[in-house]
Amino acid sequence: MFLSVCVPHENLFNSIAVDIVTQNITRSYDFLPQDRVKYYQIFDHGHVVHVIVMSKQLIVAGIELGGTGCKVGISNEKGEIEERFTIETITPDKTLTLLYNWLSEKQKQYNFKALGIASFGPIDLHQNSDTYGYITQTPKPHWQYTNVVGAFKKLNIPIAFDTDVNAPAMTETRLAGGRITTVVYITIGTGVGIGVCVNGRSIHGLLHPEGGHLKCLKFPGDNYEGNCPFHQSCVEGLINSKAIADRLQIEPSKLSTVPDDNPIWNLQAYYLAQLCAAIVCLISAEKIFIGGGLAKRTVLFTLVRKHVQQILNNYIQAPEIIDHIDEYIVPSSLGEDIGVISAFDLAQEVLKKE
Ligand SMILES: [Zn+2]
């Protein structure tokens, strides 16, 4: 059982009481939280109860800027989505203006203190660069060198910016309450992105991780050449929604109608598993999360896990891979809300630095 307990900032170092009620009997437990977010276990009648303690949060705004659609939201004090607005991603001017206008209107009502933007990439994350806050060399038409952060400057609040995969990777570690600190978040849809959080910090480095562009071994008999304009048959070029749809000779919007037993999903899993196995070997991630439009298909997880075990071939002697891979390669527990909530978390982080 998981419990989430929310306390005001000023009460952070006071004792917290948790009541567990089963069959009309209440049992009370007290403990002292030791940090902003903390994970505890309570042993209640032989059962482990996982308790996540978090301080009440300031109200912030968050944008998930995706290649196909954008979501913007305002948080409440628990960091949940209080109000939201969704639009299709069209041209940069129209998209960013619609998002700005919505936020500008809501600012009067909610007085949010910061904005987090989790964006598709590649993006410039170097604070001293002339193009900081821009989407840079994207294959997406019209969006090359778009100033995303600049479009929201008039809100006059601190703005945090990261990729739409790094931000969810960070949020997944927060949700784990300290149990795991090194995770990878993969998204598969119009592109394939990977976000990496190591020891609780997202990886930027030269640019930011671009694992979707790893080259990989072709599936036996797969004659599709790949559609990445830079590498042709990288993971993204082989398994983005257009690549899968092209093989089936349908439109990407029709992919949801393809049945689970179509062999295309095994082929997709084969390529995705190569990326996951590389992540296990290179980053030693404690958990891999997969999201995005194509990850809504549950059977994909079953197939990816099987291929990952085959590729690693018992070399990585970790129970997470050998015995519990069902809990190792998983969808986000927040489902599709992970994007906006992770943008809220970016905003909370920038407020801490102010
Ligand atoms: Zn590529």
mmCIF file of N, CA and C in Angstrom, residues 119-231:
data_model
loop_
_atom_site.group_PDB
_atom_site.id
_atom_site.type_symbol
_atom_site.label_atom_id
_atom_site.label_comp_id
_atom_site.label_asym_id
_atom_site.label_seq_id
_atom_site.Cartn_x
_atom_site.Cartn_y
_atom_site.Cartn_z
ATOM 1 N N SER A 119 10.292 20.362 -22.913
ATOM 2 C CA SER A 119 10.107 20.511 -24.357
ATOM 3 C C SER A 119 10.713 19.354 -25.154
ATOM 4 N N PHE A 120 10.108 19.104 -26.322
ATOM 5 C CA PHE A 120 10.773 18.186 -27.255
ATOM 6 C C PHE A 120 12.057 18.847 -27.737
ATOM 7 N N GLY A 121 12.974 18.073 -28.240
ATOM 8 C CA GLY A 121 14.277 18.608 -28.567
ATOM 9 C C GLY A 121 14.683 18.354 -29.992
ATOM 10 N N PRO A 122 15.971 18.575 -30.267
ATOM 11 C CA PRO A 122 17.010 19.012 -29.323
ATOM 12 C C PRO A 122 16.787 20.469 -28.891
ATOM 13 N N ILE A 123 17.258 20.771 -27.661
ATOM 14 C CA ILE A 123 17.109 22.127 -27.123
ATOM 15 C C ILE A 123 18.450 22.596 -26.576
ATOM 16 N N ASP A 124 18.600 23.908 -26.441
ATOM 17 C CA ASP A 124 19.835 24.474 -25.897
ATOM 18 C C ASP A 124 19.641 24.752 -24.406
ATOM 19 N N LEU A 125 20.429 24.045 -23.583
ATOM 20 C CA LEU A 125 20.290 24.157 -22.128
ATOM 21 C C LEU A 125 21.442 24.922 -21.485
ATOM 22 N N HIS A 126 22.349 25.453 -22.309
ATOM 23 C CA HIS A 126 23.498 26.185 -21.747
ATOM 24 C C HIS A 126 23.093 27.618 -21.447
ATOM 25 N N GLN A 127 23.072 27.945 -20.156
ATOM 26 C CA GLN A 127 22.566 29.259 -19.712
ATOM 27 C C GLN A 127 23.310 30.419 -20.364
ATOM 28 N N ASN A 128 24.593 30.230 -20.703
ATOM 29 C CA ASN A 128 25.380 31.345 -21.253
ATOM 30 C C ASN A 128 25.340 31.411 -22.781
ATOM 31 N N SER A 129 24.620 30.498 -23.388
ATOM 32 C CA SER A 129 24.570 30.457 -24.849
ATOM 33 C C SER A 129 23.586 31.511 -25.379
ATOM 34 N N ASP A 130 23.855 32.017 -26.579
ATOM 35 C CA ASP A 130 22.939 32.985 -27.208
ATOM 36 C C ASP A 130 21.595 32.355 -27.528
ATOM 37 N N THR A 131 21.599 31.041 -27.688
ATOM 38 C CA THR A 131 20.338 30.375 -28.038
ATOM 39 C C THR A 131 19.805 29.532 -26.860
ATOM 40 N N TYR A 132 20.172 29.935 -25.617
ATOM 41 C CA TYR A 132 19.601 29.234 -24.449
ATOM 42 C C TYR A 132 18.066 29.338 -24.509
ATOM 43 N N GLY A 133 17.407 28.230 -24.237
ATOM 44 C CA GLY A 133 15.939 28.243 -24.218
ATOM 45 C C GLY A 133 15.312 28.019 -25.582
ATOM 46 N N TYR A 134 16.156 27.727 -26.574
ATOM 47 C CA TYR A 134 15.652 27.488 -27.931
ATOM 48 C C TYR A 134 15.499 25.989 -28.189
ATOM 49 N N ILE A 135 14.533 25.627 -29.050
ATOM 50 C CA ILE A 135 14.583 24.346 -29.744
ATOM 51 C C ILE A 135 15.574 24.567 -30.878
ATOM 52 N N THR A 136 16.505 23.634 -31.106
ATOM 53 C CA THR A 136 17.551 23.891 -32.102
ATOM 54 C C THR A 136 17.319 23.082 -33.388
ATOM 55 N N GLN A 137 18.189 22.094 -33.627
ATOM 56 C CA GLN A 137 18.238 21.410 -34.940
ATOM 57 C C GLN A 137 17.183 20.306 -35.059
ATOM 58 N N THR A 138 15.918 20.634 -34.874
ATOM 59 C CA THR A 138 14.895 19.582 -34.940
ATOM 60 C C THR A 138 14.489 19.274 -36.381
ATOM 61 N N PRO A 139 14.185 17.999 -36.675
ATOM 62 C CA PRO A 139 13.640 17.695 -37.999
ATOM 63 C C PRO A 139 12.193 18.186 -38.160
ATOM 64 N N LYS A 140 11.559 18.635 -37.070
ATOM 65 C CA LYS A 140 10.147 19.060 -37.161
ATOM 66 C C LYS A 140 10.042 20.361 -37.962
ATOM 67 N N PRO A 141 9.264 20.363 -39.047
ATOM 68 C CA PRO A 141 9.170 21.556 -39.901
ATOM 69 C C PRO A 141 8.779 22.809 -39.113
ATOM 70 N N HIS A 142 9.367 23.928 -39.445
ATOM 71 C CA HIS A 142 9.111 25.278 -38.889
ATOM 72 C C HIS A 142 9.706 25.513 -37.501
ATOM 73 N N TRP A 143 10.079 24.445 -36.768
ATOM 74 C CA TRP A 143 10.457 24.620 -35.368
ATOM 75 C C TRP A 143 11.964 24.789 -35.149
ATOM 76 N N GLN A 144 12.763 24.736 -36.209
ATOM 77 C CA GLN A 144 14.214 24.902 -36.020
ATOM 78 C C GLN A 144 14.496 26.292 -35.438
ATOM 79 N N TYR A 145 15.307 26.317 -34.421
ATOM 80 C CA TYR A 145 15.739 27.566 -33.774
ATOM 81 C C TYR A 145 14.558 28.444 -33.357
ATOM 82 N N THR A 146 13.668 27.833 -32.601
ATOM 83 C CA THR A 146 12.525 28.554 -32.014
ATOM 84 C C THR A 146 12.858 28.941 -30.578
ATOM 85 N N ASN A 147 12.669 30.220 -30.250
ATOM 86 C CA ASN A 147 12.941 30.688 -28.890
ATOM 87 C C ASN A 147 11.727 30.397 -28.002
ATOM 88 N N VAL A 148 11.788 29.285 -27.294
ATOM 89 C CA VAL A 148 10.646 28.852 -26.474
ATOM 90 C C VAL A 148 10.584 29.653 -25.172
ATOM 91 N N VAL A 149 11.695 29.716 -24.459
ATOM 92 C CA VAL A 149 11.693 30.414 -23.158
ATOM 93 C C VAL A 149 11.341 31.890 -23.366
ATOM 94 N N GLY A 150 11.884 32.492 -24.427
ATOM 95 C CA GLY A 150 11.646 33.916 -24.703
ATOM 96 C C GLY A 150 10.167 34.237 -24.886
ATOM 97 N N ALA A 151 9.398 33.261 -25.367
ATOM 98 C CA ALA A 151 7.974 33.497 -25.625
ATOM 99 C C ALA A 151 7.176 33.711 -24.335
ATOM 100 N N PHE A 152 7.782 33.385 -23.175
ATOM 101 C CA PHE A 152 7.043 33.486 -21.909
ATOM 102 C C PHE A 152 7.660 34.500 -20.938
ATOM 103 N N LYS A 153 8.669 35.234 -21.433
ATOM 104 C CA LYS A 153 9.374 36.200 -20.571
ATOM 105 C C LYS A 153 8.429 37.241 -19.968
ATOM 106 N N LYS A 154 7.397 37.616 -20.743
ATOM 107 C CA LYS A 154 6.502 38.685 -20.275
ATOM 108 C C LYS A 154 5.661 38.269 -19.063
ATOM 109 N N LEU A 155 5.674 36.985 -18.728
ATOM 110 C CA LEU A 155 4.975 36.570 -17.498
ATOM 111 C C LEU A 155 5.720 37.086 -16.269
ATOM 112 N N ASN A 156 7.023 37.429 -16.482
ATOM 113 C CA ASN A 156 7.818 38.050 -15.420
ATOM 114 C C ASN A 156 7.996 37.167 -14.185
ATOM 115 N N ILE A 157 8.200 35.894 -14.407
ATOM 116 C CA ILE A 157 8.447 34.940 -13.316
ATOM 117 C C ILE A 157 9.629 34.058 -13.734
ATOM 118 N N PRO A 158 10.295 33.399 -12.771
ATOM 119 C CA PRO A 158 11.389 32.493 -13.150
ATOM 120 C C PRO A 158 10.878 31.365 -14.052
ATOM 121 N N ILE A 159 11.697 31.023 -15.064
ATOM 122 C CA ILE A 159 11.317 29.968 -16.010
ATOM 123 C C ILE A 159 12.398 28.885 -16.009
ATOM 124 N N ALA A 160 11.983 27.635 -15.848
ATOM 125 C CA ALA A 160 12.911 26.501 -15.923
ATOM 126 C C ALA A 160 12.661 25.760 -17.225
ATOM 127 N N PHE A 161 13.735 25.234 -17.824
ATOM 128 C CA PHE A 161 13.623 24.635 -19.145
ATOM 129 C C PHE A 161 14.420 23.341 -19.179
ATOM 130 N N ASP A 162 13.819 22.274 -19.658
ATOM 131 C CA ASP A 162 14.557 21.012 -19.828
ATOM 132 C C ASP A 162 13.819 20.192 -20.888
ATOM 133 N N THR A 163 14.353 19.029 -21.198
ATOM 134 C CA THR A 163 13.694 18.221 -22.224
ATOM 135 C C THR A 163 12.439 17.550 -21.653
ATOM 136 N N ASP A 164 11.571 17.131 -22.556
ATOM 137 C CA ASP A 164 10.330 16.465 -22.136
ATOM 138 C C ASP A 164 10.591 15.017 -21.704
ATOM 139 N N VAL A 165 11.850 14.634 -21.643
ATOM 140 C CA VAL A 165 12.209 13.309 -21.130
ATOM 141 C C VAL A 165 13.106 13.412 -19.881
ATOM 142 N N ASN A 166 13.994 14.412 -19.848
ATOM 143 C CA ASN A 166 14.772 14.625 -18.620
ATOM 144 C C ASN A 166 13.848 14.969 -17.445
ATOM 145 N N ALA A 167 12.883 15.854 -17.707
ATOM 146 C CA ALA A 167 11.984 16.281 -16.622
ATOM 147 C C ALA A 167 11.212 15.089 -16.037
ATOM 148 N N PRO A 168 10.594 14.230 -16.854
ATOM 149 C CA PRO A 168 9.926 13.054 -16.267
ATOM 150 C C PRO A 168 10.886 12.112 -15.528
ATOM 151 N N ALA A 169 12.125 11.989 -16.023
ATOM 152 C CA ALA A 169 13.086 11.129 -15.311
ATOM 153 C C ALA A 169 13.312 11.669 -13.900
ATOM 154 N N MET A 170 13.436 12.994 -13.782
ATOM 155 C CA MET A 170 13.610 13.612 -12.457
ATOM 156 C C MET A 170 12.381 13.377 -11.581
ATOM 157 N N THR A 171 11.210 13.534 -12.179
ATOM 158 C CA THR A 171 9.974 13.376 -11.399
ATOM 159 C C THR A 171 9.819 11.942 -10.909
ATOM 160 N N GLU A 172 10.211 10.977 -11.729
ATOM 161 C CA GLU A 172 10.095 9.580 -11.290
ATOM 162 C C GLU A 172 10.987 9.321 -10.069
ATOM 163 N N THR A 173 12.143 9.970 -10.000
ATOM 164 C CA THR A 173 12.981 9.774 -8.800
ATOM 165 C C THR A 173 12.321 10.435 -7.584
ATOM 166 N N ARG A 174 11.689 11.587 -7.813
ATOM 167 C CA ARG A 174 10.991 12.245 -6.694
ATOM 168 C C ARG A 174 9.867 11.355 -6.181
ATOM 169 N N LEU A 175 9.106 10.779 -7.126
ATOM 170 C CA LEU A 175 7.983 9.931 -6.727
ATOM 171 C C LEU A 175 8.460 8.690 -5.973
ATOM 172 N N ALA A 176 9.680 8.269 -6.271
ATOM 173 C CA ALA A 176 10.226 7.095 -5.582
ATOM 174 C C ALA A 176 10.698 7.453 -4.174
ATOM 175 N N GLY A 177 10.710 8.764 -3.861
ATOM 176 C CA GLY A 177 11.029 9.195 -2.498
ATOM 177 C C GLY A 177 12.396 8.765 -2.016
ATOM 178 N N GLY A 178 13.360 8.670 -2.891
ATOM 179 C CA GLY A 178 14.722 8.338 -2.468
ATOM 180 C C GLY A 178 15.076 6.868 -2.592
ATOM 181 N N ARG A 179 14.095 6.017 -2.912
ATOM 182 C CA ARG A 179 14.420 4.588 -3.049
ATOM 183 C C ARG A 179 15.295 4.335 -4.262
ATOM 184 N N ILE A 180 15.068 5.093 -5.350
ATOM 185 C CA ILE A 180 15.940 4.995 -6.516
ATOM 186 C C ILE A 180 16.306 6.410 -6.957
ATOM 187 N N THR A 181 17.533 6.588 -7.444
ATOM 188 C CA THR A 181 17.984 7.936 -7.815
ATOM 189 C C THR A 181 18.548 7.981 -9.236
ATOM 190 N N THR A 182 18.696 6.817 -9.885
ATOM 191 C CA THR A 182 19.227 6.780 -11.247
ATOM 192 C C THR A 182 18.211 6.098 -12.154
ATOM 193 N N VAL A 183 17.503 6.899 -12.938
ATOM 194 C CA VAL A 183 16.452 6.339 -13.789
ATOM 195 C C VAL A 183 16.539 6.931 -15.196
ATOM 196 N N VAL A 184 15.969 6.214 -16.128
ATOM 197 C CA VAL A 184 15.893 6.685 -17.512
ATOM 198 C C VAL A 184 14.433 6.690 -17.940
ATOM 199 N N TYR A 185 14.053 7.748 -18.650
ATOM 200 C CA TYR A 185 12.695 7.859 -19.172
ATOM 201 C C TYR A 185 12.786 7.915 -20.692
ATOM 202 N N ILE A 186 12.107 6.977 -21.346
ATOM 203 C CA ILE A 186 12.110 6.921 -22.816
ATOM 204 C C ILE A 186 10.725 7.293 -23.311
ATOM 205 N N THR A 187 10.675 8.097 -24.355
ATOM 206 C CA THR A 187 9.371 8.361 -24.962
ATOM 207 C C THR A 187 9.405 7.914 -26.418
ATOM 208 N N ILE A 188 8.339 7.254 -26.853
ATOM 209 C CA ILE A 188 8.250 6.827 -28.258
ATOM 210 C C ILE A 188 6.941 7.322 -28.861
ATOM 211 N N GLY A 189 7.090 8.082 -29.931
ATOM 212 C CA GLY A 189 5.930 8.637 -30.635
ATOM 213 C C GLY A 189 6.432 9.138 -31.966
ATOM 214 N N THR A 190 6.263 10.443 -32.229
ATOM 215 C CA THR A 190 6.791 10.993 -33.478
ATOM 216 C C THR A 190 8.312 10.913 -33.510
ATOM 217 N N GLY A 191 8.923 10.845 -32.337
ATOM 218 C CA GLY A 191 10.368 10.642 -32.221
ATOM 219 C C GLY A 191 10.635 9.679 -31.079
ATOM 220 N N VAL A 192 11.902 9.427 -30.814
ATOM 221 C CA VAL A 192 12.276 8.613 -29.653
ATOM 222 C C VAL A 192 13.248 9.447 -28.818
ATOM 223 N N GLY A 193 12.829 9.799 -27.606
ATOM 224 C CA GLY A 193 13.678 10.613 -26.733
ATOM 225 C C GLY A 193 14.076 9.823 -25.513
ATOM 226 N N ILE A 194 15.249 10.144 -24.963
ATOM 227 C CA ILE A 194 15.562 9.550 -23.660
ATOM 228 C C ILE A 194 16.055 10.632 -22.705
ATOM 229 N N GLY A 195 15.554 10.559 -21.489
ATOM 230 C CA GLY A 195 15.972 11.465 -20.424
ATOM 231 C C GLY A 195 16.686 10.646 -19.376
ATOM 232 N N VAL A 196 17.754 11.213 -18.821
ATOM 233 C CA VAL A 196 18.564 10.463 -17.866
ATOM 234 C C VAL A 196 18.708 11.268 -16.582
ATOM 235 N N CYS A 197 18.401 10.632 -15.471
ATOM 236 C CA CYS A 197 18.605 11.238 -14.164
ATOM 237 C C CYS A 197 19.573 10.336 -13.404
ATOM 238 N N VAL A 198 20.736 10.861 -13.055
ATOM 239 C CA VAL A 198 21.746 10.078 -12.344
ATOM 240 C C VAL A 198 21.965 10.696 -10.967
ATOM 241 N N ASN A 199 21.875 9.878 -9.936
ATOM 242 C CA ASN A 199 22.018 10.353 -8.557
ATOM 243 C C ASN A 199 21.147 11.575 -8.281
ATOM 244 N N GLY A 200 19.942 11.551 -8.816
ATOM 245 C CA GLY A 200 18.975 12.618 -8.534
ATOM 246 C C GLY A 200 19.130 13.864 -9.384
ATOM 247 N N ARG A 201 20.050 13.886 -10.346
ATOM 248 C CA ARG A 201 20.219 15.075 -11.196
ATOM 249 C C ARG A 201 20.070 14.698 -12.664
ATOM 250 N N SER A 202 19.398 15.559 -13.433
ATOM 251 C CA SER A 202 19.251 15.237 -14.855
ATOM 252 C C SER A 202 20.557 15.548 -15.576
ATOM 253 N N ILE A 203 20.846 14.735 -16.584
ATOM 254 C CA ILE A 203 22.097 14.859 -17.324
ATOM 255 C C ILE A 203 21.927 15.849 -18.476
ATOM 256 N N HIS A 204 22.766 16.868 -18.499
ATOM 257 C CA HIS A 204 22.814 17.793 -19.627
ATOM 258 C C HIS A 204 24.095 17.537 -20.423
ATOM 259 N N GLY A 205 25.262 17.793 -19.781
ATOM 260 C CA GLY A 205 26.528 17.524 -20.460
ATOM 261 C C GLY A 205 26.696 18.391 -21.699
ATOM 262 N N LEU A 206 27.184 17.790 -22.792
ATOM 263 C CA LEU A 206 27.410 18.511 -24.042
ATOM 264 C C LEU A 206 26.142 19.190 -24.529
ATOM 265 N N LEU A 207 25.047 18.433 -24.475
ATOM 266 C CA LEU A 207 23.755 18.890 -25.000
ATOM 267 C C LEU A 207 22.722 18.331 -24.020
ATOM 268 N N HIS A 208 22.286 17.151 -24.270
ATOM 269 C CA HIS A 208 21.495 16.328 -23.368
ATOM 270 C C HIS A 208 21.477 14.965 -24.036
ATOM 271 N N PRO A 209 21.153 13.889 -23.311
ATOM 272 C CA PRO A 209 21.217 12.562 -23.938
ATOM 273 C C PRO A 209 20.321 12.484 -25.179
ATOM 274 N N GLU A 210 20.816 11.819 -26.202
ATOM 275 C CA GLU A 210 20.062 11.648 -27.462
ATOM 276 C C GLU A 210 20.088 10.161 -27.863
ATOM 277 N N GLY A 211 19.804 9.311 -26.870
ATOM 278 C CA GLY A 211 19.915 7.865 -27.086
ATOM 279 C C GLY A 211 19.001 7.313 -28.159
ATOM 280 N N GLY A 212 17.978 8.055 -28.531
ATOM 281 C CA GLY A 212 17.081 7.602 -29.588
ATOM 282 C C GLY A 212 17.794 7.486 -30.927
ATOM 283 N N HIS A 213 18.982 8.103 -31.021
ATOM 284 C CA HIS A 213 19.705 8.082 -32.295
ATOM 285 C C HIS A 213 20.848 7.068 -32.308
ATOM 286 N N LEU A 214 20.829 6.127 -31.367
ATOM 287 C CA LEU A 214 21.797 5.025 -31.412
ATOM 288 C C LEU A 214 21.510 4.149 -32.627
ATOM 289 N N LYS A 215 22.573 3.711 -33.288
ATOM 290 C CA LYS A 215 22.395 2.746 -34.377
ATOM 291 C C LYS A 215 22.166 1.367 -33.747
ATOM 292 N N CYS A 216 21.466 0.498 -34.441
ATOM 293 C CA CYS A 216 21.205 -0.813 -33.849
ATOM 294 C C CYS A 216 21.192 -1.917 -34.903
ATOM 295 N N LEU A 217 21.179 -3.152 -34.427
ATOM 296 C CA LEU A 217 21.144 -4.322 -35.316
ATOM 297 C C LEU A 217 19.763 -4.448 -35.936
ATOM 298 N N LYS A 218 19.728 -4.744 -37.235
ATOM 299 C CA LYS A 218 18.427 -4.878 -37.892
ATOM 300 C C LYS A 218 17.746 -6.196 -37.524
ATOM 301 N N PHE A 219 16.429 -6.132 -37.416
ATOM 302 C CA PHE A 219 15.620 -7.318 -37.173
ATOM 303 C C PHE A 219 15.700 -8.201 -38.432
ATOM 304 N N PRO A 220 15.916 -9.521 -38.256
ATOM 305 C CA PRO A 220 16.046 -10.389 -39.438
ATOM 306 C C PRO A 220 14.839 -10.243 -40.376
ATOM 307 N N GLY A 221 15.102 -9.928 -41.635
ATOM 308 C CA GLY A 221 14.027 -9.814 -42.627
ATOM 309 C C GLY A 221 13.381 -8.443 -42.696
ATOM 310 N N ASP A 222 13.777 -7.513 -41.840
ATOM 311 C CA ASP A 222 13.188 -6.170 -41.875
ATOM 312 C C ASP A 222 13.897 -5.341 -42.946
ATOM 313 N N ASN A 223 13.196 -5.070 -44.030
ATOM 314 C CA ASN A 223 13.809 -4.332 -45.139
ATOM 315 C C ASN A 223 13.591 -2.826 -45.070
ATOM 316 N N TYR A 224 12.871 -2.359 -44.048
ATOM 317 C CA TYR A 224 12.626 -0.919 -43.919
ATOM 318 C C TYR A 224 13.956 -0.218 -43.616
ATOM 319 N N GLU A 225 14.260 0.822 -44.380
ATOM 320 C CA GLU A 225 15.594 1.426 -44.264
ATOM 321 C C GLU A 225 15.720 2.448 -43.142
ATOM 322 N N GLY A 226 14.591 2.890 -42.597
ATOM 323 C CA GLY A 226 14.661 3.895 -41.530
ATOM 324 C C GLY A 226 14.439 5.280 -42.091
ATOM 325 N N ASN A 227 13.864 6.188 -41.270
ATOM 326 C CA ASN A 227 13.501 7.515 -41.796
ATOM 327 C C ASN A 227 14.153 8.670 -41.060
ATOM 328 N N CYS A 228 15.216 8.400 -40.262
ATOM 329 C CA CYS A 228 15.878 9.532 -39.597
ATOM 330 C C CYS A 228 16.669 10.309 -40.659
ATOM 331 N N PRO A 229 16.415 11.636 -40.773
ATOM 332 C CA PRO A 229 17.131 12.410 -41.803
ATOM 333 C C PRO A 229 18.638 12.481 -41.541
ATOM 334 N N PHE A 230 19.065 12.178 -40.327
ATOM 335 C CA PHE A 230 20.498 12.245 -40.008
ATOM 336 C C PHE A 230 21.182 10.879 -40.101
ATOM 337 N N HIS A 231 20.497 9.821 -39.655
ATOM 338 C CA HIS A 231 21.148 8.508 -39.542
ATOM 339 C C HIS A 231 20.385 7.387 -40.233
#
